Amino acid sequence: MSRLRAVTVLEVATAALWDELDAQAHIGSFLGEAPSPTQRVVVDEGGLLQALAGAGISPLARFARRDAAEIAAHREDLTHAIDALRAEVRAVLHSAQRHALEDIVLDLHAWDPRRDAEAVTALHALGMLSRLPDQPGFPGTRYRLDPDLPLPADPPYDFCEAAMDETEDLEEPGPSITALLHDIASLAAAIQRIGPRLTAKSTVTKSDARKLGDQLGDSSLRSAGDLEGHDRWGRALNALRALHAVSTDPIKRELFIDHGLEHSLEGTTEQATDRIVHRLMDRDLHVVLPALRAALKDAGDGAVDEIVFLDLLREQHRDVLFPQWDSPQGPIYPVLPGELMRPFDDEGWERHEERTLRAALKRATSLGLIRRAPGVFAGTPDGRQWAGVTSAAPPPVWVTSDLELMVPPDAVTPWERFQLERLGTCLSRDVVDRYRLQREALRRWLSTHDVEEALELLARRAPGIPDGVVHTLQTWARSESRVSLVRGVLLPQ
Amino acid sequence: MSYVPDNPLIVQSDHTLLLEVQAPRATEARDALLAFAELIKSPEYVHTWRLTPLSLWNAAAAGHDADEVCGTLTSFAKYPVPEVVRTTVRHHMGRYGALRLVQDGAWLRLEADLATDLTEVTTLKDADGLFGAVLGPTAVQVHPRRRGELKQILVAAGHPVQDLVGYEDGDALSMALQTADAEGAAWSLRDYQVQAVDSFTSGPTGGSGVVVLPCGAGKTLVGIAAMVRLGMRTLILCTGHTALQQWKREILARTTLTEDDVGEYSSRVKELRPVTLTTYQLLTWRENKGAAPAHFRLFYEANWGLIVYDEVHLLPAPIFREAAYLQARRRLGLTATLVREDGREGDVFALVGPKRYDLPWKELERQGWIATARCVEVRVPLSDADRIKYVQAGGRQKFAIAAKNPRKVPVIDTLLERHEGEPILILGTYVEQLRWIARRLGIEVVTGTTKHAERDDIFGRFRDGSISVLALSKVGNFAIDLPGASVAIQIAGTWGSRQEEAQRLGRVLRPKDGSNQALFYTLVTSESREQEVAEWRQLFLAEQGYPYRVELIS
């Protein structure tokens, strides 16, 4: 396979523009080879930008992206390869995927290093796992999973026996995590747009907080200018920080959004909720989540008997938290060199697993997924949605010819919310949220996506898009993309 | 109540109402909203309405109550109605009637349900000097001369006053409606016209207010019937000479009054008779810029029992001021739309009166009293050369360039061909553009400078079918009776005037023999200021259920 290099290229809408650009800005000396008639590799970006600015040209800055077809083809190859694996190798791979956090897995968590060594070697050889350098003082070995691996199905659980009617002493649901997700999406889009500056105390400046209020369509934030002190948006900012999705540029002292957030919000509302729950829940509790989801699903509108749930979980998936290692004395918990071996028995379950599982239930309560009473838990509306109990058809989003979007409750996923807010500004947050598409927002959108994706985004929830809106967005995009600077283009060395 | 997907309405907490026009009960909901909300915009899919204090006071004055309004909202709502909206509806509708103006000897008395309300209004800066003696915590004296001024100020401050003082009777005038028209055919008022007159004259505040009916629905007859019902000396204010003549013809044809009873107070003659007709233009005429209107004395030269304001949405500001002093007289406003482009709907409410009667245009269409109309917006692009001129032009100039787009001319040709033989009106705003088109097509044109006799002759020839195409400037917006016209082609309009759009559609709404169909084309330059403004112009008609189909010309 040939080696690749990442370069920045200047791209024009039509090849005829090169002469015009050269006449206006004399840019020839800043450009190198031509990968295509409309692209030239940039050899001096600073000089090029200065020359273009001198001629009053502001190129659209874009980032090259992996081709979706390439990703799909790779996923398909992996699916075939997984199907061809022996059952025990596949089991190790799935265990690794279930215990992984952001595609990194620790061997101790996922398999028996001796018994499963051969399977690990096979996965390594297939490129599905790659070993990461050891970290001094860190027990075990870390592996990176191929990010395109298809997710394994959840283990088969049956918690029907634990289902019961809701009891009156169940506590009230906590704050909605789905609502928080939408707020995270909205605030992240607004931060991307505004790039708010921080004060010496590391709080967002008053003027930028007001700008955020404008962008978010929130008059109270607009008038108060205090993001951290704002009930709703302060909470969303805290969540973004807890997710490590927002960082501070140390030079400009501006907040910026990590590109990984978009990945976290992807998919359906249930998938995004699941991903955020994983991000906010302690790592060692992640493996419990599929079981919890299955229990809520089996309970439907009812509740779950906690004792029966724990018993059923032990019967059906004893290794839910820890893999069972083999030893001459019988099955044991994973053990580090020099540690005492602990038998993998019922007493161990009560001592280790049950305690951890109760901690997981407590965390799920604080995340607004379940409500608890002594010996009972039940799903909140969010929790039931997360578990797939409720799945009503979403109401439509309306796009009108005056470039407004009207988004009713539950009409979009958090990812769609994030993208819609990137495309416009929020006019009001109410029963139905209203947005207006804006040219400047589309310009920013075009740095990572194309206009057809914007139209596809609008079309996926709207009963129709007026011709005028399509025409306007396409005209804006054509005009903005006349000259683009594309970063991260991969060319053969 | 939770989410009801099939319902058409979303009630926002900022008091806007979003109506999903493709939902099953959207038409029913729109008709219900007309009684207490006003339309803000009407693009595809979702129309935006708003509850305003004025829309709610008008609803209260027309006999609706807050429970009924909240019930209507709930019955059409997709999502639970926000509590703040219910509170607002109750608050504003509760205010109508909370302050009452009544007779108190030689003085008037302003009464309040709550002492706090009275304290609030008596301490208003604008109301300083309007009040006399305090009669208690909930009553205060008001000088009769300040009656209109007080109502105007209190409406602006959010406190509508229910005026229960009553009226001074004018000189009695004996008259009756004829039972046959000029040709001898039996004739009577239509049911809705009787209802409109009943609504105007009945109730504790009967005798003042506005009747809203579409063009072609016979507002003039409602005015005449109200005049006959009251049987008093009447002053009728019209929009122009042609309208004045039409009123006169109708009065003579429909009532037992004779030429001697009906006078014309115009630039030509100054007759003061039991029923006197005049124009807004004449009344507001002044010798020079600083002078007072010369003919305002007409209001006081006779003991009028009723003043009729035709097309009340056009009432000029000086007449508003005078109207404030005429509160002891019965007054009837007639209009097709309460929309005023100057935003003075509150003054109409305070000084002429609340809406007394309103019938959706589509309801009249269903009953067959007006023609079934289709509206088409034809979008015409600019040529490359005109596009460059357009881009370089300033705001208003941009609009004019778009309105005068020469590429509209071939579209007019196509439309004339499409409707060959049908009576067609070409409606414009720019006189030179209209004249040029008229010359090119060899058709008659009527503008503001066309002499009255010549106008009457041209209109007569259009009515009898001698000519089938006629170009009209803004003079054709009001009260011109050309009942045969079935197609209107609007080539340019006056900026964003919603009432002009409605009036112009009204030109073709008179019931027709046969299919009873009418077509209204509006030619708009695509991707221009004119297109943006067209959306605003079409708002009122959209509110009345006339959606525009868009045709694109490439």
PDB file of C-alpha atoms in Angstrom, chain A residues 397-406 427 435-438 458 462 464-473 476, chain B residues 21 41-48 377 379 527-528 531-536 538-539 542 548-550 552:
ATOM      1  CA  VAL A 397     -40.329  19.458  11.019  1.00  0.00           C
ATOM      2  CA  TRP A 398     -41.593  22.281   8.809  1.00  0.00           C
ATOM      3  CA  VAL A 399     -39.426  24.230   6.441  1.00  0.00           C
ATOM      4  CA  THR A 400     -41.084  27.348   5.037  1.00  0.00           C
ATOM      5  CA  SER A 401     -40.156  29.565   2.127  1.00  0.00           C
ATOM      6  CA  ASP A 402     -39.077  32.390   4.422  1.00  0.00           C
ATOM      7  CA  LEU A 403     -36.165  30.128   5.439  1.00  0.00           C
ATOM      8  CA  GLU A 404     -37.683  29.251   8.791  1.00  0.00           C
ATOM      9  CA  LEU A 405     -37.617  25.842  10.410  1.00  0.00           C
ATOM     10  CA  MET A 406     -40.161  24.831  12.980  1.00  0.00           C
ATOM     11  CA  LEU A 427     -35.547  32.601  16.865  1.00  0.00           C
ATOM     12  CA  TYR A 435     -34.964  28.642  13.541  1.00  0.00           C
ATOM     13  CA  ARG A 436     -33.911  30.740  10.576  1.00  0.00           C
ATOM     14  CA  LEU A 437     -31.434  29.419   8.024  1.00  0.00           C
ATOM     15  CA  GLN A 438     -28.588  31.840   7.508  1.00  0.00           C
ATOM     16  CA  LEU A 458     -33.890  19.139   6.182  1.00  0.00           C
ATOM     17  CA  ALA A 462     -39.841  17.610   6.707  1.00  0.00           C
ATOM     18  CA  GLY A 464     -41.390  18.933   1.847  1.00  0.00           C
ATOM     19  CA  ILE A 465     -38.860  21.674   1.244  1.00  0.00           C
ATOM     20  CA  PRO A 466     -40.079  24.681  -0.750  1.00  0.00           C
ATOM     21  CA  ASP A 467     -38.210  25.120  -4.044  1.00  0.00           C
ATOM     22  CA  GLY A 468     -37.188  28.588  -2.959  1.00  0.00           C
ATOM     23  CA  VAL A 469     -35.318  27.221   0.059  1.00  0.00           C
ATOM     24  CA  VAL A 470     -33.469  24.632  -2.031  1.00  0.00           C
ATOM     25  CA  HIS A 471     -32.615  27.272  -4.586  1.00  0.00           C
ATOM     26  CA  THR A 472     -31.419  29.763  -1.962  1.00  0.00           C
ATOM     27  CA  LEU A 473     -29.181  27.264  -0.159  1.00  0.00           C
ATOM     28  CA  TRP A 476     -25.371  30.488  -1.285  1.00  0.00           C
TER      29      TRP A 476
ATOM     30  CA  VAL B  21     -52.359  24.018   6.897  1.00  0.00           C
ATOM     31  CA  LYS B  41     -47.563  35.270   7.938  1.00  0.00           C
ATOM     32  CA  SER B  42     -48.621  32.477   5.681  1.00  0.00           C
ATOM     33  CA  PRO B  43     -45.862  30.567   3.916  1.00  0.00           C
ATOM     34  CA  GLU B  44     -46.241  26.904   2.923  1.00  0.00           C
ATOM     35  CA  TYR B  45     -47.096  24.297   5.548  1.00  0.00           C
ATOM     36  CA  VAL B  46     -47.444  26.512   8.611  1.00  0.00           C
ATOM     37  CA  HIS B  47     -49.269  29.808   9.012  1.00  0.00           C
ATOM     38  CA  THR B  48     -48.441  32.001  11.977  1.00  0.00           C
ATOM     39  CA  GLU B 377     -48.579  34.469  -8.189  1.00  0.00           C
ATOM     40  CA  ARG B 379     -42.873  34.877 -10.766  1.00  0.00           C
ATOM     41  CA  GLU B 527     -35.740  36.872  -6.350  1.00  0.00           C
ATOM     42  CA  SER B 528     -36.432  40.517  -5.711  1.00  0.00           C
ATOM     43  CA  GLN B 531     -41.272  38.932  -4.145  1.00  0.00           C
ATOM     44  CA  GLU B 532     -40.581  39.482  -0.442  1.00  0.00           C
ATOM     45  CA  VAL B 533     -43.159  42.238  -0.263  1.00  0.00           C
ATOM     46  CA  ALA B 534     -45.712  40.110  -2.138  1.00  0.00           C
ATOM     47  CA  GLU B 535     -45.684  37.662   0.731  1.00  0.00           C
ATOM     48  CA  TRP B 536     -46.739  40.438   3.083  1.00  0.00           C
ATOM     49  CA  GLN B 538     -50.958  38.323   0.423  1.00  0.00           C
ATOM     50  CA  LEU B 539     -51.250  37.926   4.160  1.00  0.00           C
ATOM     51  CA  ALA B 542     -54.315  33.995   3.128  1.00  0.00           C
ATOM     52  CA  TYR B 548     -51.630  31.620  -3.860  1.00  0.00           C
ATOM     53  CA  ARG B 549     -50.467  29.070  -6.385  1.00  0.00           C
ATOM     54  CA  VAL B 550     -47.012  29.967  -7.648  1.00  0.00           C
ATOM     55  CA  LEU B 552     -42.531  30.163 -12.275  1.00  0.00           C
TER      56      LEU B 552
END
